[in-house]
Amino acid sequence: MLTVLVTGAGGNIGASMIRGLCDWNRSVHIVGTDVSRYYCFLSQADATYRVPPASDEAYFDRLSEIVERESVDVIVPSNGWEVRALSQHSETVPAVTALPQGGAVAQFQDKWRLSQAFADKNVQTPKTILVEDPSDVKRAVDNIPTDYIWVRGIGIKDYPGRKMRDLSRIVDWIDYHDGWGSSTVSTYLPGDDLTWLGVYDDGTLVCSQGRKRLEYGESRSWGTGAPTVSRTIHREDVNELGKRSIETVDNAPHGVYFADFRADEDEVPHLTEVNPGRLGTTSSAFYLHMGLNLTALLVQIALEESYDAPPTFNALPAGFHYISKANCDPVVVTDEEIESEGFEP
């Protein structure tokens, strides 16, 4: 029997990937791992183990022990920390993965380095300044000609991004997060909040899908965290820009990536970040609801098996909304249903 290990099994992405493996028309023994002694209880895997953080030197010893004990064939990580660790030390663990190259992962996960990588490429990004002390904040406020600027950390889930303008509040916000040298301020773009997910197999784009985020009802800041409402879209510019954003940095893309964009006042998308090697909170659940089992596809790519490939672009129909909130069962609703059955105020 095929054995697949899902990391972060007690989290929302890990839970969706486990559902994908359970829905697959194939017998799979599912092993879950999680860092949290509490979230392990949320895992729906057949067997669940606690592991140290991926930054801990004991991480690979513990993971290898689990892989050997459970005869794991494939590892599918669900978070950026384990994507980075596994992509850089894949030979350490006796199981296969479908992950990008370690160097590309490191560059994608550093938002400042990523913005600089596109400075002389044909990919538009917001004007961005690295802030190392308060004088950089003043320079940014003086030189970014928008009503607001976007302040955020540059690493993996460093700290929430926030739309701000007041100089003293920006300095206090960065101070509070001990973010000098690891924060950026950027042009705040007021247009559509867009994302594009692509799955690659050894340099070839297998399938992709674009989406527009509509509401962040449970997030502390717009554009941070998972949206509560998002909608599938078919946009040629987003498809082209998403593909180019990945392939500009990674010359042999492999596995899954999702690129985020914000549009300017003329509705031109600008790249804001790329998340390599993992599914997102919404895509892992939404696309599975729509019949696109990306977890199963990634396992087949890792095993170098043949598979039925979805359409390269626009893998799902446009105009479907995914609506989800904590403690509520998510629903998928069409444009037509919202127009004809939407609740009146």
Coordinates of C-alpha atoms in Angstrom, one line a residue:
M1 CA 0.0 0.0 0.0
L2 CA 1.2 3.5 -0.8
T3 CA 2.1 5.5 2.3
V4 CA 2.1 9.3 2.3
L5 CA 3.3 11.6 5.1
V6 CA 1.6 15.0 5.4
T7 CA 3.4 17.5 7.6
G8 CA 1.4 20.1 9.6
A9 CA -1.4 17.5 9.8
G10 CA -3.2 19.4 12.5
G11 CA -3.4 22.6 10.5
N12 CA -5.9 23.7 7.9
I13 CA -3.8 23.0 4.8
G14 CA -2.7 19.6 6.2
A15 CA -6.3 18.7 7.0
S16 CA -7.4 19.5 3.4
M17 CA -4.5 17.5 2.0
I18 CA -5.5 14.5 4.2
R19 CA -9.1 14.8 2.9
G20 CA -7.7 14.8 -0.7
L21 CA -5.8 11.6 0.0
C22 CA -8.9 10.0 1.6
D23 CA -11.0 11.1 -1.5
W24 CA -8.5 9.6 -3.9
N25 CA -9.6 6.4 -5.6
R26 CA -6.5 4.6 -4.3
S27 CA -5.7 2.9 -1.0
V28 CA -3.3 5.2 0.9
H29 CA -1.9 4.8 4.4
I30 CA -1.7 8.4 5.7
V31 CA 0.9 9.4 8.3
G32 CA 0.7 12.9 9.8
T33 CA 3.2 15.0 11.7
D34 CA 2.8 18.2 13.6
V35 CA 5.0 20.4 15.8
S36 CA 2.2 21.2 18.3
R37 CA 1.3 18.9 21.1
Y38 CA -2.2 20.2 20.9
Y39 CA -2.8 20.3 17.1
C40 CA -1.7 16.7 16.8
F41 CA -5.2 15.9 18.2
L42 CA -6.8 17.5 15.2
S43 CA -5.0 15.2 12.7
Q44 CA -7.2 12.8 10.8
A45 CA -4.2 10.8 9.6
D46 CA -4.1 7.0 10.2
A47 CA -1.1 7.6 12.4
T48 CA 0.2 10.9 13.8
Y49 CA 3.5 11.9 15.3
R50 CA 4.9 15.0 16.9
V51 CA 8.1 16.4 15.4
P52 CA 10.5 19.3 16.4
P53 CA 10.4 22.5 14.4
A54 CA 12.0 22.2 11.0
S55 CA 14.7 24.7 12.2
D56 CA 15.7 22.3 15.0
E57 CA 18.7 20.1 14.4
A58 CA 16.7 17.1 15.7
Y59 CA 14.1 17.5 13.0
F60 CA 15.5 15.3 10.3
D61 CA 16.5 12.5 12.8
R62 CA 12.9 12.4 14.0
L63 CA 11.4 12.6 10.5
S64 CA 13.7 9.9 9.2
E65 CA 12.7 7.7 12.2
I66 CA 9.0 8.1 11.3
V67 CA 9.6 7.5 7.6
E68 CA 11.4 4.3 8.3
R69 CA 8.9 3.1 11.0
E70 CA 5.9 3.7 8.7
S71 CA 7.6 2.8 5.4
V72 CA 6.7 6.2 4.0
D73 CA 6.9 6.6 0.2
V74 CA 6.1 10.3 -0.3
I75 CA 6.3 13.4 1.9
V76 CA 3.9 16.3 1.2
P77 CA 4.7 19.4 3.3
S78 CA 2.0 21.9 4.2
N79 CA 4.0 24.9 5.4
G80 CA 6.9 27.1 4.3
W81 CA 9.3 26.1 7.1
E82 CA 9.2 22.4 6.2
V83 CA 9.2 23.2 2.5
R84 CA 12.5 25.1 2.9
A85 CA 14.1 22.4 5.1
L86 CA 13.1 19.5 2.8
S87 CA 14.0 21.3 -0.4
Q88 CA 17.5 22.0 0.9
H89 CA 18.1 18.6 2.5
S90 CA 16.0 16.2 0.5
E91 CA 18.7 13.5 0.5
T92 CA 18.5 13.3 4.3
V93 CA 15.1 11.6 4.4
P94 CA 14.5 8.2 2.6
A95 CA 11.2 9.3 0.9
V96 CA 10.5 11.3 -2.2
T97 CA 8.9 14.8 -2.5
A98 CA 7.7 17.0 -5.3
L99 CA 9.5 20.2 -4.3
P100 CA 11.3 23.1 -6.0
Q101 CA 15.0 23.5 -5.8
G102 CA 16.3 24.7 -2.4
G103 CA 17.9 27.9 -3.8
A104 CA 14.7 28.9 -5.6
V105 CA 12.7 28.3 -2.4
A106 CA 15.0 30.5 -0.4
Q107 CA 14.6 33.3 -2.9
F108 CA 10.9 33.0 -3.2
Q109 CA 10.4 33.0 0.6
D110 CA 12.4 36.3 1.0
K111 CA 10.0 39.0 -0.2
W112 CA 12.8 41.6 -0.4
R113 CA 15.1 39.4 -2.5
L114 CA 12.2 38.5 -4.7
S115 CA 11.3 42.1 -5.4
Q116 CA 14.9 42.8 -6.3
A117 CA 15.0 39.8 -8.6
F118 CA 12.2 41.3 -10.7
A119 CA 13.6 44.8 -10.8
D120 CA 15.1 44.4 -14.3
K121 CA 12.6 41.8 -15.5
N122 CA 9.3 42.1 -17.3
V123 CA 7.3 41.5 -14.1
Q124 CA 5.7 44.5 -12.4
T125 CA 6.1 44.8 -8.7
P126 CA 5.1 47.5 -6.2
K127 CA 7.9 50.1 -5.4
T128 CA 9.5 48.5 -2.3
I129 CA 12.1 49.8 0.2
L130 CA 13.9 47.7 2.8
V131 CA 13.8 49.4 6.2
E132 CA 16.8 49.0 8.4
D133 CA 16.2 52.1 10.7
P134 CA 13.6 54.9 11.1
S135 CA 15.3 57.1 8.5
D136 CA 14.4 54.5 5.8
V137 CA 10.8 54.8 6.8
K138 CA 10.8 58.5 6.4
R139 CA 12.5 58.1 3.0
A140 CA 9.8 55.7 2.0
V141 CA 6.9 57.9 3.1
D142 CA 8.5 60.8 1.2
N143 CA 9.1 58.8 -1.9
I144 CA 6.1 56.6 -2.3
P145 CA 3.4 58.9 -3.7
T146 CA 0.3 57.0 -2.6
D147 CA -2.1 57.8 0.2
Y148 CA -1.0 54.6 2.1
I149 CA 2.0 52.3 2.1
W150 CA 2.1 48.6 2.8
V151 CA 4.3 47.5 5.8
R152 CA 5.2 43.9 6.3
G153 CA 8.0 41.4 7.3
I154 CA 10.0 39.8 4.5
G155 CA 10.1 36.2 5.7
I156 CA 7.8 33.2 6.1
K157 CA 4.7 34.5 8.0
D158 CA 7.1 37.1 9.6
Y159 CA 4.3 39.4 10.8
P160 CA 1.0 40.6 9.4
G161 CA 1.1 43.2 6.6
R162 CA -0.7 46.5 7.3
K163 CA -1.9 49.5 5.3
M164 CA -0.4 52.6 7.1
R165 CA 0.7 56.1 6.4
D166 CA 1.6 57.9 9.7
L167 CA 5.4 57.9 10.2
S168 CA 5.4 57.4 13.9
R169 CA 2.9 54.5 13.8
I170 CA 4.9 52.7 11.1
V171 CA 8.1 53.0 13.3
D172 CA 6.2 51.7 16.3
W173 CA 4.7 48.8 14.3
I174 CA 8.2 47.7 13.1
D175 CA 9.7 48.3 16.6
Y176 CA 6.9 46.1 18.1
H177 CA 7.8 43.3 15.8
D178 CA 11.6 43.8 16.1
G179 CA 11.5 44.1 12.4
W180 CA 14.4 46.5 11.5
G181 CA 16.4 44.9 8.7
S182 CA 13.6 42.3 8.0
S183 CA 10.7 44.6 7.0
T184 CA 9.7 46.4 3.8
V185 CA 7.4 49.3 2.9
S186 CA 5.8 49.2 -0.5
T187 CA 3.3 51.1 -2.6
Y188 CA -0.2 50.2 -1.5
L189 CA -2.1 49.1 -4.5
P190 CA -5.9 49.6 -4.3
G191 CA -7.1 47.2 -7.0
D192 CA -8.1 43.5 -7.2
D193 CA -6.5 41.0 -4.9
L194 CA -5.5 38.1 -7.1
T195 CA -3.7 34.8 -6.9
W196 CA -2.5 32.2 -9.4
L197 CA -1.6 28.6 -8.5
G198 CA 0.5 26.4 -10.9
V199 CA 1.6 22.8 -10.6
Y200 CA 4.8 21.8 -12.4
D201 CA 6.4 18.5 -13.3
D202 CA 10.2 18.8 -14.0
G203 CA 9.9 22.2 -15.7
T204 CA 6.6 21.7 -17.5
L205 CA 3.4 23.4 -16.3
V206 CA 0.8 20.7 -15.7
C207 CA -2.2 22.8 -14.6
S208 CA -3.0 26.2 -13.1
Q209 CA -5.9 28.3 -11.8
G210 CA -6.5 31.9 -11.0
R211 CA -8.6 33.3 -8.2
K212 CA -9.8 36.7 -6.9
R213 CA -10.0 37.2 -3.2
L214 CA -13.1 39.1 -2.2
E215 CA -13.4 39.3 1.6
Y216 CA -11.1 38.7 4.7
G217 CA -13.8 38.6 7.3
E218 CA -11.6 36.8 9.9
S219 CA -8.2 38.4 9.3
R220 CA -6.6 41.2 11.3
S221 CA -5.6 43.0 8.1
W222 CA -6.9 43.1 4.5
G223 CA -4.7 40.9 2.3
T224 CA -3.3 39.0 5.3
G225 CA -4.1 35.3 6.0
A226 CA -6.8 33.3 4.2
P227 CA -9.8 35.0 2.6
T228 CA -13.3 34.1 3.7
V229 CA -14.7 34.6 0.2
S230 CA -12.8 34.0 -3.1
R231 CA -13.9 33.4 -6.7
T232 CA -12.4 31.4 -9.6
I233 CA -11.4 33.6 -12.5
H234 CA -10.1 33.2 -16.1
R235 CA -7.8 36.1 -16.9
E236 CA -5.1 35.7 -19.6
D237 CA -2.9 38.4 -18.0
V238 CA -2.9 36.6 -14.6
N239 CA -2.2 33.3 -16.3
E240 CA 0.7 34.7 -18.2
L241 CA 2.1 36.8 -15.3
G242 CA 1.8 33.9 -12.9
K243 CA 3.7 31.5 -15.1
R244 CA 6.4 34.2 -15.8
S245 CA 6.7 35.0 -12.1
I246 CA 7.7 31.4 -11.3
E247 CA 9.9 30.7 -14.3
T248 CA 11.9 33.9 -14.0
V249 CA 13.3 32.7 -10.6
D250 CA 13.2 28.9 -11.0
N251 CA 14.6 27.7 -14.3
A252 CA 13.3 24.1 -13.6
P253 CA 10.1 24.5 -11.6
H254 CA 8.8 21.4 -9.9
G255 CA 5.8 20.9 -7.6
V256 CA 3.3 23.6 -6.7
Y257 CA 3.6 27.3 -6.4
F258 CA 1.2 30.2 -5.9
A259 CA 1.8 33.8 -6.8
D260 CA -0.1 36.7 -5.3
F261 CA -0.8 40.0 -7.1
R262 CA -2.4 43.3 -6.3
A263 CA -3.7 45.5 -9.1
D264 CA -3.1 49.2 -9.4
E265 CA -5.7 51.9 -10.1
D266 CA -5.6 50.9 -13.8
E267 CA -6.2 47.2 -12.8
V268 CA -2.7 46.1 -13.9
P269 CA -1.6 43.3 -11.6
H270 CA 1.7 43.6 -9.7
L271 CA 3.5 40.6 -8.1
T272 CA 3.7 40.8 -4.3
E273 CA 4.9 37.4 -3.3
V274 CA 5.3 33.7 -4.4
N275 CA 4.8 30.8 -2.1
P276 CA 6.7 27.7 -3.3
G277 CA 6.3 24.0 -2.6
R278 CA 2.9 24.0 -0.8
L279 CA -0.8 24.5 -1.3
G280 CA -2.6 27.5 0.2
T281 CA -5.3 27.5 2.9
T282 CA -8.0 28.2 0.3
S283 CA -6.7 26.4 -2.7
S284 CA -6.2 23.1 -0.8
A285 CA -9.8 23.1 0.2
F286 CA -11.7 25.0 -2.5
Y287 CA -10.1 23.2 -5.5
L288 CA -10.7 19.8 -3.8
H289 CA -14.4 20.7 -3.4
M290 CA -14.5 21.4 -7.2
G291 CA -13.0 18.0 -8.0
L292 CA -9.3 19.1 -8.6
N293 CA -7.3 16.8 -6.2
L294 CA -4.0 18.6 -6.2
T295 CA -2.6 16.5 -3.3
A296 CA -3.1 13.3 -5.3
L297 CA -1.5 15.0 -8.3
L298 CA 1.6 16.1 -6.3
V299 CA 2.0 12.5 -5.0
Q300 CA 1.9 11.1 -8.5
I301 CA 4.5 13.7 -9.7
A302 CA 6.8 12.8 -6.7
L303 CA 6.5 9.1 -7.6
E304 CA 7.1 9.9 -11.3
E305 CA 3.9 8.1 -12.2
S306 CA 1.6 8.8 -15.2
Y307 CA -1.5 10.9 -14.4
D308 CA -4.5 12.5 -16.1
A309 CA -3.5 16.1 -16.4
P310 CA -6.1 18.8 -16.0
P311 CA -6.1 21.8 -18.4
T312 CA -2.8 23.7 -18.4
F313 CA -4.6 27.0 -17.8
N314 CA -8.1 27.6 -16.2
A315 CA -8.3 24.1 -14.7
L316 CA -11.6 25.0 -13.1
P317 CA -14.7 26.9 -14.4
A318 CA -14.8 30.6 -13.7
G319 CA -17.4 32.2 -11.5
F320 CA -17.4 29.8 -8.5
H321 CA -17.2 31.3 -5.0
Y322 CA -15.7 29.5 -2.0
I323 CA -17.2 30.9 1.2
S324 CA -15.7 29.7 4.5
K325 CA -15.6 30.8 8.1
A326 CA -14.4 29.2 11.3
N327 CA -16.8 26.6 12.7
C328 CA -19.0 26.8 9.6
D329 CA -19.1 24.2 6.8
P330 CA -17.7 25.9 3.7
V331 CA -19.9 26.2 0.6
V332 CA -19.2 26.6 -3.2
V333 CA -21.7 29.0 -4.8
T334 CA -21.9 30.2 -8.4
D335 CA -22.3 33.7 -9.7
E336 CA -25.8 32.8 -10.9
E337 CA -26.8 31.6 -7.4
I338 CA -25.5 34.8 -5.8
E339 CA -27.4 36.9 -8.3
S340 CA -30.7 34.9 -8.2
E341 CA -30.7 33.7 -4.6
G342 CA -28.6 36.3 -2.8
F343 CA -30.0 37.5 0.5
E344 CA -31.5 41.0 0.3
P345 CA -30.6 43.5 3.0

